[in-house]
XYZ file of C-alpha atoms in Angstrom:
675
model
C 0.000 0.000 0.000
C 2.836 2.364 0.842
C 4.446 1.759 -2.555
C 1.101 2.410 -4.270
C 0.735 5.748 -2.456
C 4.304 6.635 -3.368
C 3.706 5.896 -7.053
C 0.390 7.742 -7.047
C 1.983 10.748 -5.344
C 4.779 10.839 -7.918
C 2.236 10.484 -10.736
C 0.056 13.262 -9.312
C 3.076 15.556 -9.002
C 4.199 14.854 -12.571
C 0.732 15.379 -14.004
C 0.671 18.844 -12.447
C 4.067 19.632 -13.931
C 2.833 18.415 -17.311
C -0.145 20.742 -16.904
C 2.220 23.615 -16.172
C 4.072 22.882 -19.394
C 0.760 22.665 -21.254
C -0.395 26.005 -19.851
C 2.904 27.667 -20.662
C 2.922 26.479 -24.287
C -0.730 27.466 -24.713
C 0.026 30.920 -23.330
C 3.076 31.231 -25.597
C 1.081 30.347 -28.712
C -1.645 32.824 -27.809
C 0.887 35.513 -26.914
C 2.635 35.149 -30.277
C -0.742 35.310 -32.007
C -1.746 38.550 -30.287
C 1.707 40.063 -30.800
C 1.684 39.211 -34.507
C -1.779 40.712 -34.904
C -0.667 43.873 -33.175
C 2.595 44.333 -35.041
C 1.051 43.508 -38.428
C -2.304 45.224 -37.858
C -2.092 46.970 -41.241
C -3.145 43.669 -42.834
C -6.486 43.758 -41.014
C -9.238 44.904 -43.372
C -10.652 48.339 -42.658
C -13.918 48.244 -40.758
C -13.026 45.105 -38.818
C -14.311 45.532 -35.267
C -12.900 44.439 -31.943
C -15.550 41.744 -31.655
C -14.184 40.048 -34.770
C -10.610 40.336 -33.480
C -11.752 38.849 -30.183
C -13.502 36.016 -32.001
C -10.297 35.257 -33.907
C -8.278 35.092 -30.698
C -10.845 32.929 -28.919
C -10.983 30.513 -31.829
C -7.195 30.538 -32.003
C -6.945 29.711 -28.299
C -9.185 26.691 -28.801
C -7.158 25.572 -31.800
C -3.888 26.013 -29.914
C -5.078 23.518 -27.324
C -4.009 20.882 -29.840
C -0.401 22.017 -30.119
C -0.036 22.549 -26.376
C -1.608 19.144 -25.811
C 0.890 17.537 -28.154
C 3.788 18.991 -26.157
C 2.178 17.806 -22.929
C 1.781 14.320 -24.410
C 5.482 14.279 -25.256
C 6.308 15.168 -21.662
C 3.824 12.609 -20.337
C 5.259 9.779 -22.430
C 8.943 10.558 -21.818
C 8.808 11.681 -18.188
C 5.583 10.952 -16.306
C 5.002 7.372 -17.472
C 8.630 6.214 -17.040
C 8.707 7.602 -13.475
C 5.397 5.858 -12.740
C 6.778 2.539 -13.955
C 10.267 2.967 -12.441
C 9.912 5.358 -9.469
C 13.653 5.629 -8.889
C 14.054 7.517 -12.172
C 14.544 11.288 -11.935
C 13.507 12.756 -15.297
C 12.178 16.177 -14.377
C 14.927 17.979 -16.234
C 13.922 16.151 -19.394
C 10.604 17.986 -19.242
C 12.499 21.278 -19.054
C 14.616 20.248 -22.033
C 11.522 19.445 -24.086
C 9.895 22.706 -23.087
C 12.992 24.698 -24.018
C 13.354 22.978 -27.391
C 9.702 23.608 -28.192
C 10.105 27.235 -27.116
C 13.061 27.625 -29.470
C 11.171 26.118 -32.409
C 8.156 28.333 -31.732
C 10.374 31.411 -31.414
C 12.069 30.668 -34.750
C 8.713 30.068 -36.439
C 7.324 33.259 -34.933
C 10.228 35.332 -36.231
C 10.022 33.670 -39.664
C 6.285 34.277 -39.853
C 6.758 38.012 -40.499
C 8.688 37.789 -43.798
C 6.734 34.695 -44.828
C 3.392 36.438 -44.477
C 4.719 39.519 -46.246
C 5.721 37.315 -49.194
C 2.849 34.852 -49.430
C -0.074 36.190 -47.403
C -0.275 33.069 -45.229
C 0.918 31.927 -41.825
C 2.626 28.937 -43.437
C 1.431 27.374 -46.688
C 2.432 24.962 -49.415
C 5.467 27.078 -50.295
C 7.037 25.357 -47.275
C 7.084 22.104 -49.248
C 8.606 23.889 -52.214
C 11.282 25.309 -49.921
C 11.984 21.819 -48.605
C 12.875 20.702 -52.133
C 14.581 23.971 -53.063
C 18.245 24.876 -53.377
C 18.897 25.118 -49.646
C 22.203 26.927 -49.983
C 20.616 29.618 -52.139
C 17.626 29.727 -49.821
C 19.882 30.164 -46.787
C 21.771 33.095 -48.290
C 18.540 34.681 -49.449
C 17.261 34.513 -45.875
C 20.498 36.070 -44.658
C 20.640 38.851 -47.244
C 16.966 39.653 -47.713
C 15.039 38.535 -44.648
C 17.375 39.297 -41.755
C 18.103 35.746 -40.648
C 20.957 36.696 -38.256
C 19.020 39.245 -36.211
C 15.814 37.221 -36.342
C 17.666 34.158 -35.090
C 19.284 36.248 -32.345
C 15.854 37.450 -31.214
C 14.563 33.873 -31.286
C 17.442 32.799 -29.045
C 16.655 35.684 -26.696
C 12.990 34.672 -26.546
C 14.053 31.090 -25.876
C 16.284 32.187 -23.009
C 13.342 33.995 -21.439
C 11.150 30.933 -21.886
C 13.806 28.718 -20.295
C 13.966 31.000 -17.277
C 10.196 30.855 -16.774
C 10.001 27.114 -17.435
C 12.783 26.369 -14.974
C 10.841 28.210 -12.279
C 7.568 26.491 -13.172
C 8.861 22.968 -13.663
C 11.753 22.678 -11.199
C 11.638 25.364 -8.526
C 7.968 25.783 -7.804
C 6.210 22.940 -6.083
C 2.891 21.253 -6.716
C -0.140 20.439 -4.620
C 0.487 17.398 -2.451
C -1.551 14.250 -2.820
C -4.683 14.401 -0.609
C -4.830 12.127 2.427
C -6.182 8.806 1.189
C -6.461 6.653 4.273
C -8.519 3.815 2.838
C -8.157 1.675 -0.260
C -11.585 2.867 -1.373
C -10.481 6.489 -1.356
C -7.305 5.594 -3.171
C -9.272 3.749 -5.855
C -11.800 6.581 -6.167
C -9.093 9.227 -6.470
C -7.194 7.161 -9.025
C -10.347 6.606 -11.073
C -11.230 10.295 -10.890
C -7.718 11.238 -12.006
C -7.749 8.812 -14.934
C -11.250 9.820 -16.066
C -10.363 13.490 -15.725
C -7.249 12.997 -17.840
C -9.288 11.127 -20.448
C -11.865 13.920 -20.680
C -9.100 16.515 -20.802
C -7.311 14.612 -23.574
C -10.449 14.401 -25.716
C -11.283 18.064 -25.091
C -7.795 19.144 -26.144
C -7.644 16.707 -29.061
C -10.754 18.177 -30.660
C -9.833 21.802 -30.037
C -12.173 22.743 -27.203
C -14.905 20.198 -27.884
C -15.639 16.507 -27.575
C -16.018 15.684 -31.276
C -15.381 17.209 -34.695
C -18.766 18.908 -34.676
C -18.161 20.848 -31.453
C -14.401 21.378 -31.676
C -12.083 23.473 -33.837
C -9.583 22.198 -36.386
C -7.576 23.925 -39.086
C -10.164 23.099 -41.738
C -13.020 24.961 -40.025
C -11.022 27.631 -38.195
C -11.646 30.436 -40.721
C -14.523 31.935 -38.749
C -14.035 35.612 -39.621
C -14.417 37.479 -42.887
C -10.846 38.780 -42.719
C -8.138 36.702 -44.395
C -5.367 38.002 -42.132
C -7.264 37.186 -38.945
C -8.179 33.762 -40.293
C -4.497 33.061 -40.900
C -3.640 34.322 -37.415
C -6.083 31.832 -35.912
C -3.706 29.103 -37.021
C -0.693 29.083 -34.732
C 2.567 27.964 -36.293
C 2.109 24.350 -35.199
C -1.318 24.135 -36.804
C -0.164 25.970 -39.920
C 2.594 23.405 -40.472
C 0.145 20.609 -39.712
C -2.077 22.101 -42.424
C 0.824 21.915 -44.876
C 1.450 18.266 -43.998
C -2.234 17.361 -44.254
C -2.700 19.074 -47.612
C 0.486 17.522 -49.004
C -0.718 14.079 -47.950
C -4.100 14.681 -49.557
C -2.506 15.941 -52.741
C -0.268 12.918 -53.113
C -3.318 10.704 -52.648
C -5.426 12.675 -55.105
C -7.708 13.816 -52.297
C -7.963 17.481 -53.257
C -10.790 19.546 -54.650
C -11.531 18.469 -58.195
C -9.742 15.110 -58.275
C -12.349 12.373 -58.708
C -10.591 9.099 -59.473
C -13.877 7.234 -59.842
C -14.778 9.154 -63.006
C -11.553 9.107 -65.019
C -13.218 7.424 -67.982
C -16.187 9.762 -67.903
C -13.921 12.806 -67.910
C -11.845 11.369 -70.759
C -15.017 10.896 -72.788
C -15.833 14.605 -72.344
C -12.670 15.645 -74.192
C -12.903 16.492 -77.909
C -11.070 13.269 -78.730
C -13.596 11.334 -76.695
C -16.125 11.616 -79.505
C -14.203 9.059 -81.543
C -11.662 7.478 -79.180
C -12.224 3.963 -77.908
C -10.230 1.625 -75.746
C -8.173 1.909 -72.585
C -5.434 4.323 -73.693
C -6.037 7.915 -72.600
C -3.837 9.368 -75.366
C -6.403 9.425 -78.225
C -8.948 11.070 -75.947
C -6.532 13.994 -75.566
C -6.149 14.412 -79.329
C -7.210 17.495 -81.283
C -6.765 18.542 -84.884
C -5.337 21.974 -85.621
C -7.707 24.232 -87.537
C -4.917 25.654 -89.690
C -2.149 28.218 -89.299
C -3.194 31.763 -88.422
C 0.254 33.269 -88.966
C 3.280 32.422 -91.085
C 5.493 29.740 -89.614
C 8.132 31.451 -87.400
C 11.728 30.323 -87.408
C 12.113 30.796 -83.661
C 9.568 30.754 -80.855
C 10.321 32.224 -77.432
C 8.220 31.485 -74.347
C 9.387 33.828 -71.590
C 8.440 33.018 -68.000
C 9.331 36.149 -66.063
C 10.088 35.613 -62.399
C 7.202 37.005 -60.301
C 5.805 38.831 -63.345
C 2.522 39.865 -61.774
C -0.169 41.610 -63.786
C -1.177 44.299 -61.291
C 1.572 46.825 -62.256
C -0.053 46.865 -65.721
C -3.370 48.125 -64.310
C -4.240 51.763 -65.134
C -4.050 52.956 -61.528
C -0.349 52.035 -61.467
C 0.610 53.560 -64.832
C 2.675 56.281 -63.174
C 5.000 53.676 -61.698
C 6.271 53.028 -65.246
C 7.598 49.600 -64.305
C 5.612 47.699 -66.967
C 5.989 50.056 -69.927
C 7.869 47.462 -71.959
C 5.380 44.627 -71.744
C 2.491 47.047 -72.242
C 4.089 48.286 -75.466
C 4.407 44.704 -76.707
C 0.808 43.991 -75.732
C -0.385 47.043 -77.658
C 1.450 45.885 -80.777
C 0.376 42.242 -80.528
C -2.300 40.309 -78.673
C -2.828 40.015 -74.939
C -5.370 38.945 -72.385
C -5.819 40.183 -68.820
C -7.545 36.904 -67.911
C -4.600 34.593 -67.379
C -3.523 32.383 -64.477
C -0.312 30.598 -63.493
C -0.279 26.852 -62.902
C 0.595 27.299 -59.241
C 2.106 29.715 -56.769
C 5.804 28.991 -57.184
C 8.310 28.778 -60.006
C 8.616 25.042 -60.554
C 4.818 24.687 -60.732
C 4.771 27.164 -63.624
C 7.608 25.435 -65.431
C 5.987 22.033 -64.980
C 2.690 23.376 -66.302
C 4.306 24.599 -69.516
C 6.617 21.596 -69.944
C 4.019 18.876 -69.280
C 0.790 20.621 -70.291
C -0.813 19.413 -67.041
C -2.700 21.525 -64.523
C -1.914 21.601 -60.813
C -3.313 18.428 -59.259
C -1.258 18.388 -56.087
C 1.342 15.851 -57.247
C 4.464 17.753 -58.320
C 5.514 16.519 -61.785
C 9.208 17.142 -61.102
C 9.070 14.675 -58.183
C 6.981 11.944 -59.822
C 8.880 8.902 -61.166
C 6.613 8.750 -64.222
C 7.926 12.143 -65.371
C 11.319 10.523 -65.999
C 10.104 7.458 -67.891
C 8.631 9.094 -70.994
C 6.996 12.363 -72.058
C 3.350 12.841 -71.210
C 1.080 12.946 -74.280
C 0.408 16.618 -73.527
C 4.095 17.566 -73.139
C 5.241 20.597 -75.115
C 8.555 19.404 -76.548
C 7.542 16.276 -78.456
C 4.685 18.068 -80.181
C 6.911 20.876 -81.449
C 9.637 18.458 -82.466
C 7.015 16.771 -84.648
C 6.530 20.174 -86.309
C 10.241 20.352 -87.118
C 11.495 22.431 -84.189
C 14.348 21.884 -81.802
C 13.193 22.564 -78.229
C 15.568 24.147 -75.695
C 15.273 25.372 -72.120
C 17.209 28.484 -71.042
C 17.405 29.226 -67.327
C 19.127 31.977 -65.386
C 19.647 29.662 -62.426
C 21.460 26.428 -61.665
C 20.485 23.695 -64.146
C 19.850 21.039 -61.508
C 17.635 23.218 -59.322
C 14.456 21.335 -58.385
C 15.218 18.521 -60.867
C 14.327 20.856 -63.742
C 17.046 19.848 -66.208
C 16.465 16.155 -65.635
C 12.702 16.547 -65.999
C 12.865 18.787 -69.083
C 15.192 16.407 -70.915
C 13.035 13.431 -69.931
C 10.009 15.285 -71.287
C 11.580 15.667 -74.710
C 13.656 18.871 -74.590
C 16.776 18.720 -76.734
C 18.949 20.923 -74.519
C 18.844 22.555 -71.108
C 21.086 25.541 -70.424
C 21.659 26.829 -66.902
C 23.964 29.755 -66.189
C 27.146 27.615 -65.846
C 26.453 26.052 -69.260
C 26.685 29.365 -71.094
C 29.542 30.718 -68.999
C 27.645 33.497 -67.230
C 28.953 34.773 -63.903
C 26.983 34.027 -60.765
C 25.542 37.376 -59.697
C 23.214 36.275 -56.883
C 22.425 33.242 -54.776
C 20.152 31.785 -57.468
C 22.298 32.274 -60.555
C 23.007 35.034 -63.047
C 21.072 38.182 -63.914
C 18.566 38.463 -66.737
C 20.855 40.576 -68.914
C 23.472 37.815 -68.966
C 20.828 35.179 -69.676
C 19.347 36.916 -72.696
C 22.705 38.019 -74.067
C 23.881 34.406 -74.042
C 20.734 33.335 -75.868
C 21.070 36.057 -78.509
C 24.646 34.963 -79.168
C 23.550 31.338 -79.458
C 20.768 31.977 -81.990
C 23.051 32.250 -85.006
C 23.996 28.578 -84.682
C 20.488 27.258 -84.109
C 18.008 25.515 -86.397
C 14.341 26.527 -85.968
C 13.922 26.316 -82.210
C 11.316 26.714 -79.499
C 12.924 28.350 -76.459
C 11.430 28.141 -72.985
C 13.127 30.862 -70.927
C 12.960 31.287 -67.152
C 14.340 34.522 -65.674
C 15.663 35.000 -62.130
C 16.413 38.659 -61.357
C 12.986 39.697 -60.036
C 13.490 37.597 -56.924
C 15.097 38.039 -53.510
C 17.819 38.996 -52.693
C 17.016 41.855 -55.151
C 20.653 42.811 -55.655
C 20.635 44.410 -59.130
C 22.325 47.835 -59.149
C 19.201 49.643 -60.316
C 20.806 53.080 -60.303
C 23.469 51.803 -62.683
C 20.677 50.478 -64.893
C 19.190 53.967 -65.067
C 16.396 53.844 -62.496
C 15.896 56.764 -60.106
C 15.125 54.912 -56.872
C 14.208 58.054 -54.938
C 11.594 58.871 -57.543
C 10.367 55.275 -57.523
C 9.894 55.309 -53.760
C 8.081 58.639 -53.990
C 5.691 57.166 -56.577
C 5.090 54.132 -54.388
C 4.156 56.397 -51.485
C 1.774 58.344 -53.721
C 0.093 55.448 -55.506
C 0.207 52.846 -52.725
C -0.186 54.901 -49.540
C -0.809 51.844 -47.360
C 2.404 50.085 -48.435
C 3.936 48.430 -45.377
C 7.504 49.316 -46.363
C 7.582 51.763 -49.303
C 11.354 51.537 -49.696
C 11.303 47.742 -49.882
C 8.356 47.749 -52.295
C 10.131 50.328 -54.467
C 13.179 48.054 -54.576
C 11.044 45.077 -55.601
C 9.256 47.108 -58.261
C 12.633 48.326 -59.467
C 13.603 44.724 -60.170
C 10.269 44.219 -61.919
C 11.179 47.236 -64.067
C 14.631 45.780 -64.764
C 13.115 42.482 -65.936
C 10.589 44.338 -68.084
C 13.328 46.417 -69.710
C 15.660 43.478 -70.366
C 12.930 41.283 -71.853
C 11.599 44.088 -74.061
C 15.079 44.911 -75.386
C 15.638 41.224 -76.077
C 12.377 40.974 -78.040
C 13.254 43.962 -80.212
C 16.830 42.803 -80.764
C 15.745 39.321 -81.826
C 12.923 40.657 -83.975
C 15.361 42.848 -85.861
C 17.670 39.910 -86.567
C 14.916 37.325 -87.077
C 11.757 39.202 -88.129
C 9.626 36.065 -88.271
C 10.104 35.253 -84.571
C 7.142 34.625 -82.268
C 7.088 35.531 -78.571
C 4.894 34.544 -75.635
C 5.555 36.640 -72.539
C 4.068 35.726 -69.194
C 5.049 35.259 -65.551
C 5.753 32.177 -63.493
C 3.475 33.398 -60.702
C 2.285 36.625 -59.126
C 2.520 35.681 -55.470
C 5.288 37.625 -53.730
C 5.047 41.341 -54.524
C 1.661 42.864 -53.696
C 0.494 46.499 -53.852
C -0.014 46.955 -50.132
C -0.987 44.655 -47.279
C -4.507 43.828 -48.519
C -4.296 43.105 -52.250
C -7.254 41.896 -54.246
C -7.200 38.285 -55.390
C -6.572 39.506 -58.921
C -3.563 41.555 -57.837
C -2.207 38.662 -55.792
C -2.674 35.896 -58.366
C -3.061 36.992 -61.993
C -0.185 37.131 -64.464
C 0.023 38.713 -67.946
C -0.050 36.859 -71.237
C 1.240 38.651 -74.324
C 1.707 37.076 -77.759
C 3.865 39.192 -80.033
C 5.466 38.680 -83.409
C 5.151 38.872 -87.163
C 1.501 38.603 -88.172
C 0.108 38.748 -84.638
C -2.568 41.396 -84.157
C -5.324 42.094 -81.699
C -7.616 40.004 -83.915
C -5.374 36.927 -84.146
C -7.003 35.358 -81.088
C -10.400 36.017 -79.511
C -10.526 39.194 -77.454
C -10.578 38.527 -73.732
C -9.734 34.832 -73.973
C -9.332 33.134 -70.596
C -6.295 30.919 -70.211
C -3.476 29.496 -68.125
C 0.077 28.256 -68.618
C -0.839 24.660 -69.608
C -2.735 26.151 -72.587
C 0.372 27.828 -74.050
C 1.545 24.867 -76.142
C -1.898 24.195 -77.618
C -2.387 27.882 -78.398
C 0.943 28.122 -80.228
C 0.220 24.951 -82.191
C -3.104 26.377 -83.346
C -1.303 29.546 -84.461
C 1.341 27.851 -86.618
C 0.408 24.226 -87.385
C -1.163 23.153 -90.679
C -4.792 22.112 -90.752
C -5.281 18.553 -89.588
C -2.102 18.369 -87.504
C -2.926 16.120 -84.554
C -1.729 17.251 -81.163
C -2.648 16.406 -77.588
C -3.829 18.753 -74.898
C -5.867 18.649 -71.739
C -6.495 22.396 -71.622
C -8.180 23.977 -74.671
C -6.200 26.544 -76.677
C -7.006 30.219 -76.335
C -7.779 30.315 -80.057
C -11.146 28.645 -79.462
C -14.127 30.932 -80.210
C -15.555 30.241 -76.755
C -12.233 30.896 -74.969
C -13.564 34.175 -73.480
C -16.303 32.163 -71.769
C -13.931 29.727 -70.108
C -12.364 29.479 -66.677
C -8.744 29.104 -65.612
C -7.344 28.095 -62.246
C -4.201 27.343 -60.304
C -3.664 25.528 -57.013
C -5.924 27.819 -54.986
C -7.686 30.375 -57.183
C -9.877 30.492 -60.287
C -10.716 33.220 -62.761
C -13.157 33.984 -65.571
C -13.505 37.152 -67.644
C -15.560 38.807 -64.916
C -14.736 37.320 -61.498
C -11.950 35.714 -59.494
C -12.390 33.501 -56.459
C -10.899 30.850 -54.195
C -11.410 27.220 -55.164
C -12.061 25.887 -51.669
C -13.277 29.055 -49.959
C -16.019 31.601 -50.347
C -13.860 34.478 -51.565
C -15.272 36.006 -54.759
C -14.377 39.342 -56.316
C -15.304 41.073 -59.571
C -12.350 41.736 -61.837
C -11.129 45.329 -62.209
C -11.865 45.175 -65.950
C -15.519 44.235 -65.354
C -17.942 47.118 -64.925
C -21.286 45.340 -64.592
C -22.816 43.210 -61.857
C -21.383 39.694 -62.229
C -23.499 36.582 -61.820
C -21.249 34.795 -59.347
C -23.158 31.499 -59.522
C -22.984 31.420 -63.311
C -19.271 32.223 -63.234
C -18.537 29.495 -60.693
C -20.419 27.075 -62.948
C -17.764 27.765 -65.600
C -15.130 26.540 -63.151
C -17.177 23.477 -62.256
C -17.293 22.531 -65.926
C -13.501 22.185 -66.188
C -11.935 21.819 -62.727
C -12.670 18.160 -62.026
C -11.956 17.015 -65.563
C -8.608 18.762 -65.871
C -7.396 18.013 -62.353
C -8.503 14.378 -62.365
C -6.928 13.574 -65.721
C -3.734 15.460 -64.817
C -3.453 13.500 -61.574
C -4.152 10.245 -63.397
C -1.445 10.879 -65.987
C 1.066 11.750 -63.265
C 0.308 8.823 -60.982
C -1.093 6.093 -63.248
C -0.071 6.980 -66.799
C -2.162 6.662 -69.942
C -3.765 3.325 -69.060
C -7.376 4.046 -68.172
C -8.992 2.218 -65.237
C -11.138 -0.816 -65.887
C -14.506 0.086 -67.309
C -17.269 -0.123 -64.740
C -20.711 -1.468 -65.430
C -22.903 1.202 -66.976
C -19.952 3.265 -68.256
C -19.666 4.087 -71.919
């Protein structure tokens, strides 16, 4: 009996110390949430009341029960249970070690949250997974040079030291309530049962985020309870935000994302133009189309320029006085363009994969799928242009092996891949060489080339933003002044001016390249677009259109405003099909999942990326309720009718893209009742 009391007393003491750790971590998560809200309050939408802010913090507290509970469970398993089983063990300091390590991780995540939110408008999102696969050396130096890693890390260490001091007092120096007097076995049994039942109820309550089931609790999927995007992101503490990333990544790899419906692969294949005649179990003929006939003379060279972070918002009329997009606007005026264009995803490799493979974002990254290295997808760009008599090359301002891009491009049919070391350019930043060196190397190379399609990815409009803009002829003082005038709510006008200066540099270099090549090779054809828009926003609360949309300009001999339908809606996976329809002879068979922008009904279509969709009148979130009219639209949009346009294409394109990536061209067995 004495040994039982001793064990119970030790267990009761340890449970209280675990509860202290739980309370401390919960307080820390809530404190960081409130502090972040306060320091970054400019992101809160105007008109948001204190009641909404309070609701966000209350919901966040409930959600943070999960993270604090996880830390407590770690302490319980590694300290409390071992001491219950082997009472002679003395593991209290282990609890302090765990608490200090968790405090350090939370401090680092808290300090990193500021630049991350400024870049991506999220607490932590899927860009984390991209960073995991990224060039970590380049990423490290970018964080040092652009995002203040040394001083942020120093502050995180300081915060950790403060946490250690408090935890040491709570866990080692301050005592706990003693075990009540339990004279009889009945009282001992009753107290033990009460303690166990109480712990069980507490565990369930914490597990479900302040409830006893999914319906009454809070989890990351239903935590967006306010109408303010910033507050909704603040509700997720850093632990839950990273858990969200892990959960979404797992769903994506399993095809469990919005729009992927593996049970209807055959039905979606039958909806494609090729499905009217295709039979059998090979998906390839279902993807087939016949070109209507060339709309312009066959060009000798084709250039597809993916400009780093080439967002469309600087081209809007209200930002004309910035004069950072004058080059691309001049090309658009002399050729064809559409303001209704979306990237494949929200980071560079997603855009490249979309153009190279012709597949939409379906959650499974093509550059990390084994099938991408076995043979080209039927929709891949390179093979289809090689069949038209073109060589297909990739020119990149970065390292050729970054994110498996060279290996993937060559496996998908490209003839050559040139990174900056391959053409002897100096390394001018952590990612590679500057745009001027990239395009100069390409111009020099053209004289030795047969007819070639060039896919070009720039790098300069990207942190660490180290181009000498003054030497390039930009008045930075004037640029900052214009930013303050046109974007009065800019969080850091000087930093935004620097970013826009690099946008201007890219615009100038690309435009000069186009004119130089056109003079030497007048029959050249150019497609100019961005890889994504996410990174540089006009102020802390951009519209969805400003945050997501990218330009699309087609320029060259014979291209006019009437070459393609006015206001066509498109995305990067449609580029190959669109170019084929412009230059291929009638009857040429090609394969595409996304219709070309030459279709007469292209203005009535919908385009989407990983999170957002767009038509010619509205833009909205795929899995949320956010809907906004486009700045070009002056009427009253029918939001339901516009969303129906998305519904018509989302599941088909995502499901078939996922199937090609994960299963290949072999269709699933035909089910009873299927055609």
